[in-house]
Tab-separated table of C-alpha atoms in Angstrom:
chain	number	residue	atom	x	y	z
U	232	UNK	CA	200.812	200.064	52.707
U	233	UNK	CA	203.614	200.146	50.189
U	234	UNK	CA	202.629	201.302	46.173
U	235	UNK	CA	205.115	198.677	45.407
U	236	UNK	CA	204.987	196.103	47.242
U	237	UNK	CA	207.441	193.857	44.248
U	238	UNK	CA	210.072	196.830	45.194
U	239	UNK	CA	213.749	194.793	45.223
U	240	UNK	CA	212.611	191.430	43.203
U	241	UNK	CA	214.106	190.489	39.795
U	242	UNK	CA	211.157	188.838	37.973
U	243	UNK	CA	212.037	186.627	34.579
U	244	UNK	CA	208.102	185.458	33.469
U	245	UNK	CA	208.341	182.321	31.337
U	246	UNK	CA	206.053	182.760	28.318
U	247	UNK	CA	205.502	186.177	28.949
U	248	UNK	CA	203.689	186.613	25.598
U	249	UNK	CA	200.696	184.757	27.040
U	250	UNK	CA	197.271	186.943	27.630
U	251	UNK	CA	197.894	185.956	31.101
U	252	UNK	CA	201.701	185.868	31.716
U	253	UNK	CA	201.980	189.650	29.806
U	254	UNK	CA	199.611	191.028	31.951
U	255	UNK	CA	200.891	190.184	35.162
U	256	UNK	CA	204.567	191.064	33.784
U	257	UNK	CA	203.211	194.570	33.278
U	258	UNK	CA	201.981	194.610	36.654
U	259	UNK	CA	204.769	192.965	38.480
U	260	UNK	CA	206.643	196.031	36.778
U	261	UNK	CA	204.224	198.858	37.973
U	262	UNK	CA	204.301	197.417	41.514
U	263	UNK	CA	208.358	197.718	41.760
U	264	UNK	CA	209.826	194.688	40.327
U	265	UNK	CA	212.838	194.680	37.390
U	266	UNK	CA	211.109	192.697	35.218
U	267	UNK	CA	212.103	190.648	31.963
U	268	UNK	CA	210.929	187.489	30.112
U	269	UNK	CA	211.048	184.710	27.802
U	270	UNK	CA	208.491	183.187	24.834
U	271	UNK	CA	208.588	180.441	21.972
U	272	UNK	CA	207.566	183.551	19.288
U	273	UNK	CA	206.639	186.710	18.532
U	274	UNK	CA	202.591	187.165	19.571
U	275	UNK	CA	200.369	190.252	19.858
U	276	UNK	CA	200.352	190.697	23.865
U	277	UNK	CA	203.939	191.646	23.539
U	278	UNK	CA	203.200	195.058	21.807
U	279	UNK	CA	201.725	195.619	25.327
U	280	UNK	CA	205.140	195.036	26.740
U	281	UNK	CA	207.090	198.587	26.055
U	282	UNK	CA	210.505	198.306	27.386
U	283	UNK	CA	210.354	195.012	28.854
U	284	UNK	CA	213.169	192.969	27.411
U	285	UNK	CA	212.075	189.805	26.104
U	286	UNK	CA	213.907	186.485	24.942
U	287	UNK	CA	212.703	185.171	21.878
U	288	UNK	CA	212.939	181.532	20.804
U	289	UNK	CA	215.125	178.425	22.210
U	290	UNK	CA	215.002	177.559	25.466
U	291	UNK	CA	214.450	180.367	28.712
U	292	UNK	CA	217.542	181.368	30.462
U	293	UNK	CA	216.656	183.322	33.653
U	294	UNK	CA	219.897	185.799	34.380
U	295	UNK	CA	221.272	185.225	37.397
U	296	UNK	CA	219.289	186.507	40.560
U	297	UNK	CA	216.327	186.729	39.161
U	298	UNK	CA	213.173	184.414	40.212
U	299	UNK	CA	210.832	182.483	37.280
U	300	UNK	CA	207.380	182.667	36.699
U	301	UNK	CA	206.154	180.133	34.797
U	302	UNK	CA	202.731	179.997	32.698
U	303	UNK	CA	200.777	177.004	32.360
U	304	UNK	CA	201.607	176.274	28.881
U	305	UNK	CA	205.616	176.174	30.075
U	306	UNK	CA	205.773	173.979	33.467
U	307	UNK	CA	208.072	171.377	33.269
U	308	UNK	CA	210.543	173.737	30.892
U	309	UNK	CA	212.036	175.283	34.191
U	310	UNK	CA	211.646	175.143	37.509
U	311	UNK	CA	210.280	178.104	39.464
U	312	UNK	CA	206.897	179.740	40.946
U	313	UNK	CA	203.820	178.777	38.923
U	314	UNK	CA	201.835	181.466	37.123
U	315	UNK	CA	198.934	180.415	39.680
U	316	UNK	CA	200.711	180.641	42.813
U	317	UNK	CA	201.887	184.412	41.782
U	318	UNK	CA	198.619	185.400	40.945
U	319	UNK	CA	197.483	184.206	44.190
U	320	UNK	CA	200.003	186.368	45.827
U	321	UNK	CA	198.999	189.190	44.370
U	322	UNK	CA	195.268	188.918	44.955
U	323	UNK	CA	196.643	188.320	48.748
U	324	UNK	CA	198.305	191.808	48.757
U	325	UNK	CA	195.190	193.849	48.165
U	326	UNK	CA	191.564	193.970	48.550
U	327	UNK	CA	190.335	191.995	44.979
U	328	UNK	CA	187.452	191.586	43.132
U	329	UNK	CA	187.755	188.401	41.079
U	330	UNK	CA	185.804	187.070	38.206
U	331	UNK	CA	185.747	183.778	36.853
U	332	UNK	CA	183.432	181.658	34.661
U	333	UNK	CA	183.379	179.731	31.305
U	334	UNK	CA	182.158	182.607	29.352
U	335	UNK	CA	182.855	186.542	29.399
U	336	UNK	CA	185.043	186.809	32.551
U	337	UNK	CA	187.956	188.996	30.378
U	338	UNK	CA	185.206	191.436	29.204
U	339	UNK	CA	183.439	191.742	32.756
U	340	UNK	CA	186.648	191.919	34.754
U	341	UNK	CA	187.272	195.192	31.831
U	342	UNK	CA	184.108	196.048	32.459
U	343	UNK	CA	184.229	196.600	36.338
U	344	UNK	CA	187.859	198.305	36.342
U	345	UNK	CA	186.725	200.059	33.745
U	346	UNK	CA	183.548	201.831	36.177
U	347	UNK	CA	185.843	201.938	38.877
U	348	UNK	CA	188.612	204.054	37.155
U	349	UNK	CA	186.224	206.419	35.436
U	350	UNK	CA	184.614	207.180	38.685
U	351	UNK	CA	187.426	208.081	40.361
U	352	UNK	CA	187.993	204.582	42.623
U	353	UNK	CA	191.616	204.567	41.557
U	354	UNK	CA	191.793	200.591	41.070
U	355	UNK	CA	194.161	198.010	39.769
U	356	UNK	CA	193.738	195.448	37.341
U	357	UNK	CA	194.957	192.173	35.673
U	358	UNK	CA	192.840	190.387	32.981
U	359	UNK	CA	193.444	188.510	30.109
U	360	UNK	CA	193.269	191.182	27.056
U	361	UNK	CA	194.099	194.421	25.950
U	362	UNK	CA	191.720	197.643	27.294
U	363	UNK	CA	192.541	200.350	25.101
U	364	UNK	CA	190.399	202.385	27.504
U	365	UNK	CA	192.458	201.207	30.227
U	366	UNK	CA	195.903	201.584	28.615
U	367	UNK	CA	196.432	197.592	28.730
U	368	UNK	CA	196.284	194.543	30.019
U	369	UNK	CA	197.443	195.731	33.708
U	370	UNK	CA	197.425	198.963	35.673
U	371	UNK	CA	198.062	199.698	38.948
U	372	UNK	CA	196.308	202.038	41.562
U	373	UNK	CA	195.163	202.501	45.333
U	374	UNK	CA	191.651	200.774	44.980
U	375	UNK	CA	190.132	197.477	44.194
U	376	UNK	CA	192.753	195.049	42.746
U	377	UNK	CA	190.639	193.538	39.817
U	378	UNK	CA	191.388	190.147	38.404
U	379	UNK	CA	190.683	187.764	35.646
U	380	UNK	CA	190.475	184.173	37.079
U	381	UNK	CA	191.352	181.019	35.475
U	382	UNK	CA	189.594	177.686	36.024
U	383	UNK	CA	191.040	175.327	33.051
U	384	UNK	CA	194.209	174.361	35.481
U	385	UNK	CA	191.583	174.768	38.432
U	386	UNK	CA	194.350	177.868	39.632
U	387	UNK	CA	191.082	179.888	40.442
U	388	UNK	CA	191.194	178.150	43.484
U	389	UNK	CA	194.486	179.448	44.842
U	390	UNK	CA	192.640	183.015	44.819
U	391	UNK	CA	190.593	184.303	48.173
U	392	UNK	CA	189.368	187.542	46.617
U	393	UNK	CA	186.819	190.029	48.704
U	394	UNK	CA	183.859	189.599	46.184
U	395	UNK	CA	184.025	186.952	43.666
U	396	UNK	CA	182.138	186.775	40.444
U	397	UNK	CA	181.664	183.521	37.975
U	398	UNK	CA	179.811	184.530	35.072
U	399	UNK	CA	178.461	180.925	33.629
U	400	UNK	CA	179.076	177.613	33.948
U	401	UNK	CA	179.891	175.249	30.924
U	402	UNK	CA	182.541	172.451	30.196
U	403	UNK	CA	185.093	173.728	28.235
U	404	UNK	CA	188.228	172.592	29.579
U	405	UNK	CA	187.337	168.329	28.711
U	406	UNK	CA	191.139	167.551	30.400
U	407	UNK	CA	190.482	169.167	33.358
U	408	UNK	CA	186.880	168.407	34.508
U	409	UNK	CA	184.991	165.261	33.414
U	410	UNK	CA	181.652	167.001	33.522
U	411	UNK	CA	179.660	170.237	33.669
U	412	UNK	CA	178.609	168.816	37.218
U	413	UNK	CA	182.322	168.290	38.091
U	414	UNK	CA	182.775	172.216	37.137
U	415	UNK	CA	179.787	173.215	38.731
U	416	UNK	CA	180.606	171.707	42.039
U	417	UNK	CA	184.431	173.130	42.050
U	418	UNK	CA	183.148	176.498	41.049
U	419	UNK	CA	180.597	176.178	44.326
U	420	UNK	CA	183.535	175.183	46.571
U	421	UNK	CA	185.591	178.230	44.972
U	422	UNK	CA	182.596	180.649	46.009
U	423	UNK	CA	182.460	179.031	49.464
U	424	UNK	CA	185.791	180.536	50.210
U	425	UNK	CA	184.859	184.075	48.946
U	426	UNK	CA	183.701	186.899	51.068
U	427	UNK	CA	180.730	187.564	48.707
U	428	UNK	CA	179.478	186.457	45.828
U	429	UNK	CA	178.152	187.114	42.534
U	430	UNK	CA	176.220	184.219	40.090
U	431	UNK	CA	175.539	185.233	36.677
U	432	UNK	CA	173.005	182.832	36.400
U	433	UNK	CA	170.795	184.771	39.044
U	434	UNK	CA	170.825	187.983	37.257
U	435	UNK	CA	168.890	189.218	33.815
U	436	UNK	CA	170.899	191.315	31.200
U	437	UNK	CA	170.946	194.791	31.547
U	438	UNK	CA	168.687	196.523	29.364
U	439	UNK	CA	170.794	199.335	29.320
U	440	UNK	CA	172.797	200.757	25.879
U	441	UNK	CA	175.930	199.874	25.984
U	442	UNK	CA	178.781	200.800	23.836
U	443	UNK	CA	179.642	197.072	22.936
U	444	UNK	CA	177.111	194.883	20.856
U	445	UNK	CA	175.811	191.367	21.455
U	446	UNK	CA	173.285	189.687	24.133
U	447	UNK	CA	176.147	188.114	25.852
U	448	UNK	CA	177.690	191.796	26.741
U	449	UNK	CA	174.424	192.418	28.157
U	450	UNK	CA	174.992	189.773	30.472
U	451	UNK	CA	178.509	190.253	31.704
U	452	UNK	CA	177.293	194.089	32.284
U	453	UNK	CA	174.955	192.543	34.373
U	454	UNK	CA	177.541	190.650	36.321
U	455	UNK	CA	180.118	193.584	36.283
U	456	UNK	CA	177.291	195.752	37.954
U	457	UNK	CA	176.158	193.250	40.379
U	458	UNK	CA	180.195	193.254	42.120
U	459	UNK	CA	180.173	196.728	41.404
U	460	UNK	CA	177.308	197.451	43.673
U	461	UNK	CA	179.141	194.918	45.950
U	462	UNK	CA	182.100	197.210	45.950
U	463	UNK	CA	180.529	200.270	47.439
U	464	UNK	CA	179.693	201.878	43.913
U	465	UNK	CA	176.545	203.616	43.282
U	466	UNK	CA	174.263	201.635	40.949
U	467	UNK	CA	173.355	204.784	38.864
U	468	UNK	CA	176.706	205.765	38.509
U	469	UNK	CA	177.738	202.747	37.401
U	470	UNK	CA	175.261	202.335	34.650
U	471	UNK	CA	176.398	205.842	33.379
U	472	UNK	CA	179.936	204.709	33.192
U	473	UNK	CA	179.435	201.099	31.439
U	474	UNK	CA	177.507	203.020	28.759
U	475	UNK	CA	180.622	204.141	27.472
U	476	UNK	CA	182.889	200.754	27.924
U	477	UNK	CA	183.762	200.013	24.172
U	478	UNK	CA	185.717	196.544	24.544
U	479	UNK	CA	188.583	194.254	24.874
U	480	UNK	CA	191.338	193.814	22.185
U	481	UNK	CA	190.108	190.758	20.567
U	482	UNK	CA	186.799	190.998	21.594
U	483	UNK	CA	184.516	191.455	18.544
U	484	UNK	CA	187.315	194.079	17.526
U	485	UNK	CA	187.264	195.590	14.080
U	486	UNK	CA	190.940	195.644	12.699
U	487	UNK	CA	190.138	197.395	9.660
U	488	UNK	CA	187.736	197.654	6.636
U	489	UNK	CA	188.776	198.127	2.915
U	490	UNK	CA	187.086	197.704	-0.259
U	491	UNK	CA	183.688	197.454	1.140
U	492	UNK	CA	184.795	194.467	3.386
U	493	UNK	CA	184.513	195.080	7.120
U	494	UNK	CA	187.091	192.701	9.173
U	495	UNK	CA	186.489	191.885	12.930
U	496	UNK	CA	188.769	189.471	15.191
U	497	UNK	CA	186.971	187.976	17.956
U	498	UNK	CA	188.538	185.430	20.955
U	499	UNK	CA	185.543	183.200	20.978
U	500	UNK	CA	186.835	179.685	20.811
U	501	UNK	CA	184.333	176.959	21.714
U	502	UNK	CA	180.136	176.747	20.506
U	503	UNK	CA	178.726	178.978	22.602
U	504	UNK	CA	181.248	182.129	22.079
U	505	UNK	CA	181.383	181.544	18.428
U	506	UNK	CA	177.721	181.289	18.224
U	507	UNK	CA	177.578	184.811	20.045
U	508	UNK	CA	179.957	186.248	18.372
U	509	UNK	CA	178.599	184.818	14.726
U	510	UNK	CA	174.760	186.427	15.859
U	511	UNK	CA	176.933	189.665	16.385
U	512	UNK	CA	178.091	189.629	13.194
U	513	UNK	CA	175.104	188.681	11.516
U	514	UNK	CA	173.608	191.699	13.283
U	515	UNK	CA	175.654	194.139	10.935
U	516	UNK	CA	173.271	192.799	8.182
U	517	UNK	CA	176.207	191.318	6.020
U	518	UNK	CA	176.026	190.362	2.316
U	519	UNK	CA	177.720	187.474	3.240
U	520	UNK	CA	179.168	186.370	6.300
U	521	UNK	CA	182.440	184.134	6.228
U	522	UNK	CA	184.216	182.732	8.954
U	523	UNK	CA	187.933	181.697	9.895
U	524	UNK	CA	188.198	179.671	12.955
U	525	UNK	CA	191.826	178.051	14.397
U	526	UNK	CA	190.518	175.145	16.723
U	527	UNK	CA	192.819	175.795	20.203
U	528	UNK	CA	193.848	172.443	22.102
U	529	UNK	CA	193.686	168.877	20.629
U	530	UNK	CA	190.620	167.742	23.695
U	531	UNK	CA	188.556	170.185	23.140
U	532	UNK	CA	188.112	169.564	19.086
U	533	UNK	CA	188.193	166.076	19.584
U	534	UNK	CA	185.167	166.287	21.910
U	535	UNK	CA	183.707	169.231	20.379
U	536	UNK	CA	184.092	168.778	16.629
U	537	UNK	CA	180.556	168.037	15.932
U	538	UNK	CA	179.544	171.836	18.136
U	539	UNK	CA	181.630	173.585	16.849
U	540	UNK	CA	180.882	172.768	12.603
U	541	UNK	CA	177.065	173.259	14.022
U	542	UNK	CA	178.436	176.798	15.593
U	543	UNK	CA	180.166	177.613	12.502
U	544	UNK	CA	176.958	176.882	10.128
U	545	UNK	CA	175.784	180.158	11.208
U	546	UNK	CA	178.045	182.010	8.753
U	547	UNK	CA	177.521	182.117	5.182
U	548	UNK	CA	180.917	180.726	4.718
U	549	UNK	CA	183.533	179.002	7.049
U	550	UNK	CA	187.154	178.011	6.924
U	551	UNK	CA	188.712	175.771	9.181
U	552	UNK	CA	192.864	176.120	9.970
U	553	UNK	CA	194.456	173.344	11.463
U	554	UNK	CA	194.570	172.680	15.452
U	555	UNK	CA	197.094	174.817	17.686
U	556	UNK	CA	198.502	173.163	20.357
U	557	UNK	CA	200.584	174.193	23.374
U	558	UNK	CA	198.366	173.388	25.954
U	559	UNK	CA	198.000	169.634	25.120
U	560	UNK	CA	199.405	166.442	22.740
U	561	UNK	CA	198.492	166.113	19.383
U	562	UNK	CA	196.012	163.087	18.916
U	563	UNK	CA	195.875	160.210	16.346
U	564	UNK	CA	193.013	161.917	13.817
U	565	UNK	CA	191.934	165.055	15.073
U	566	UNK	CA	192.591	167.995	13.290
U	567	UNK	CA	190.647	170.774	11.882
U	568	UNK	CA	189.120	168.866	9.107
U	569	UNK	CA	186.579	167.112	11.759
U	570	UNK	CA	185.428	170.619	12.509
U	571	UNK	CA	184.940	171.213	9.067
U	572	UNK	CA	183.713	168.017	8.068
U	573	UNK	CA	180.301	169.005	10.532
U	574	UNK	CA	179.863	172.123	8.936
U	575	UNK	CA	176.243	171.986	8.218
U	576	UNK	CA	175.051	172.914	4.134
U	577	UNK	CA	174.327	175.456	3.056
U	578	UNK	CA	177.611	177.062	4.649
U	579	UNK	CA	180.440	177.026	2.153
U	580	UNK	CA	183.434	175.204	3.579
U	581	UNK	CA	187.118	175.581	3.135
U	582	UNK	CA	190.077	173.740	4.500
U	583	UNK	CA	193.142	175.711	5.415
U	584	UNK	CA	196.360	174.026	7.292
U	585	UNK	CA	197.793	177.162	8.016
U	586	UNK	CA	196.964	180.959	8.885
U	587	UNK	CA	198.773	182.118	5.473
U	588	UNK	CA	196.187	179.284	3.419
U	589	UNK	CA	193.395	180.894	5.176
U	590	UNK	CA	193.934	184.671	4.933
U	591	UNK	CA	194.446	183.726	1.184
U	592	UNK	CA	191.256	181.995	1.134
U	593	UNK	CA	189.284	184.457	2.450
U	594	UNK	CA	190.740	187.410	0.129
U	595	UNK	CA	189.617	184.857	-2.983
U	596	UNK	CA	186.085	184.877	-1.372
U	597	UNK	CA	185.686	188.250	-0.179
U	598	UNK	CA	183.136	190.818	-1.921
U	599	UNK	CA	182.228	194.517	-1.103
U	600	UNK	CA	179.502	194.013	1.467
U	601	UNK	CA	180.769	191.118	3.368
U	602	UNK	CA	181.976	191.054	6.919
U	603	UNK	CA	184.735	188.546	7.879
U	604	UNK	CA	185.062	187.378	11.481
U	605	UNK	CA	188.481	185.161	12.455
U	606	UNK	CA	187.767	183.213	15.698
U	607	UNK	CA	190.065	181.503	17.810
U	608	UNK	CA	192.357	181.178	21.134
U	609	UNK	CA	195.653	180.978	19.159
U	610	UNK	CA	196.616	183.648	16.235
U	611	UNK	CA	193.601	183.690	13.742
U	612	UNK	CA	194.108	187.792	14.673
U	613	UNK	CA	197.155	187.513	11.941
U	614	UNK	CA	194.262	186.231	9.193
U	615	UNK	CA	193.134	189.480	10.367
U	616	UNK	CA	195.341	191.731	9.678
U	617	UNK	CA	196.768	189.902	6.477
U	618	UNK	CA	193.494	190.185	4.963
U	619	UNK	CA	193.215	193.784	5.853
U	620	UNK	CA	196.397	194.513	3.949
U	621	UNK	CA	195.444	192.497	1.090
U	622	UNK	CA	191.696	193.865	0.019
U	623	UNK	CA	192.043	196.348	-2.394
U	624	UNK	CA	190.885	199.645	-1.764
């Protein structure tokens, strides 16, 4: 078996600043292949992307001989292999453990290459945020090939990995599935085709300490240990080396503190993950608690406005940016004010069209003592920062 099997292919990956798309560009590049790629803008997953030469803006232009990749967000801009189908031919390369679910599948996929590397099982990986303890988004080894799967385009089904996870089961994706039953039942027929099989549902969290706060790590431990022991790995051993797992870029991250004012970015996007990630917060026992959230795809906040104010009451204060968009149309009256507008009292609201209205927001607000949390799919990570650089010391 070749270490690169992508030896002699000329890769251009079309919206290769995705979480997704940058990952398997890295990987594609570790495995053999001359690699290069295109995006709308400049976004954080392409500081993982040393020396990978990357058209910016306009429209993609593939140079000749190479093949495109194309993300989700981009079919229909070019023609060429979908994002799903070359995931699918990786998996098919190597043996793979693949995780998928509505909740927690980036952290657990971390979490079980992650064990595997620090005991020695020399294993590969692709998921859907920075591991600083990993070195990035992708690495390659001899081992496992481990995966982050995605069910919102229903791609999940193109994999057929060795052991396959699914974390939890909630609608999310409103465009895609017309119920939680409809998920449910697709997720079961995924599973089917798997050699075996791990349910979060059927397993308690881990009592053990971990190294990353929050009930809902204690869960996707217990998920990442159930595959693990699947895998061949020692239970015990595999305990020890979770213990130290400190996170995903983007997960409940702190990017800085200043002034007395602790600042954490977290991914969590719909109720339940902004709930969790809110409860986290709250855990740091705050003076006050504010929140920015960037509501990701036009569906989702239209059917979820009224969750996701409730989610957001749990913070002393929340501001609201506009929708981002991408992965669907705008639609006639939905915007971030109807998240807002269900923001229960006593929570102090704010309304803020744009990233640059809301990091200025929050640095009016701010106080020693407080923790602020951005939330969000898109770029609510640039709040982050801009508020970093603004407290004073």
């Amino acid at each position: 078996m070749t270490d690169q099997p992508l030896a002699g292919r000329r890769l251009y990956f079309v919206g290769i600043g995705g979480a997704g798309l940058s990952a398997y560009a890295n990987f594609a590049r570790a495995w053999g292949a001359e690699v290069r790629g295109w995006d709308v803008r400049e976004t954080i997953f392409l500081e993982a992307l040393d020396g990978i030469e990357v058209d910016i803006g306009g429209e993609p232009s593939p140079p000749d001989g190479y093949e495109a990749i194309v993300s989700t967000a981009h079919l229909g801009r070019i023609e060429g292999q979908s994002r799903a189908e070359f995931l699918a031919e990786l998996v098919s390369l190597r043996r793979a453990i693949v995780v998928g679910g509505a909740h927690g599948k980036t952290t657990t996929s971390a979490m079980i290459a992650y064990v595997l590397r620090a005991l020695g099982n020399d294993p590969s990986w692709i998921v859907g945020g920075v591991v600083p303890q990993l070195g990035g988004n992708a690495g390659v080894g001899e081992g496992w090939l481990v995966v982050e799967g995605d069910e919102s385009d229903r791609s999940i089904a193109l994999l057929r990995p060795d052991i396959a996870v699914v974390t939890n089961v909630e609608l999310d994706h409103h465009a895609t599935y017309a119920s939680e039953a409809e998920l449910a039942a697709f997720f079961d027929e995924w599973l089917a085709g798997a050699g075996q099989v791990v349910r979060g549902r059927d397993l308690a969290p881990v009592e053990l300490e971990l190294s990353v706060p929050g009930e809902h790590n204690r869960a996707n431990a217990a998920a990442a240990l159930a595959a693990l022991e699947l895998a061949g790995v020692e239970r015990a051993d595999a305990e020890r080396a979770i213990a130290a797992f400190s996170g995903v870029g983007r997960r409940f991250e702190t990017v800085g503190a200043r002034g007395g004012v602790r600042v954490v970015d977290d991914y969590g996007h719909n109720p339940t993950e902004i709930a969790a990630a809110l409860a986290t917060a709250r855990a740091l026992e705050p003076r006050a608690l504010i929140a920015v959230y960037q509501p990701h795809v036009y569906e989702r906040t239209r059917q979820l406005h009224h969750e996701l104010g409730i989610a957001l009451g749990a913070a002393d204060a929340a501001i609201v940016t506009d929708v981002i968009g991408g992965r669907d149309a705008p639609l006639p009256g939905v915007s971030g004010k109807l998240v807002l507008d269900h923001v229960p009292s006593p929570t102090r609201r704010g309304w803020a069209p744009t990233l640059e209205d809301a990091a200025t927001l929050v640095l009016a607000w701010a106080r020693p003592g407080d923790v602020v949390i951005t939330l969000g799919v898109g770029e609510p990570w640039r709040v982050a920062r801009a508020v970093v650089e603004g407290l004073a010391e």
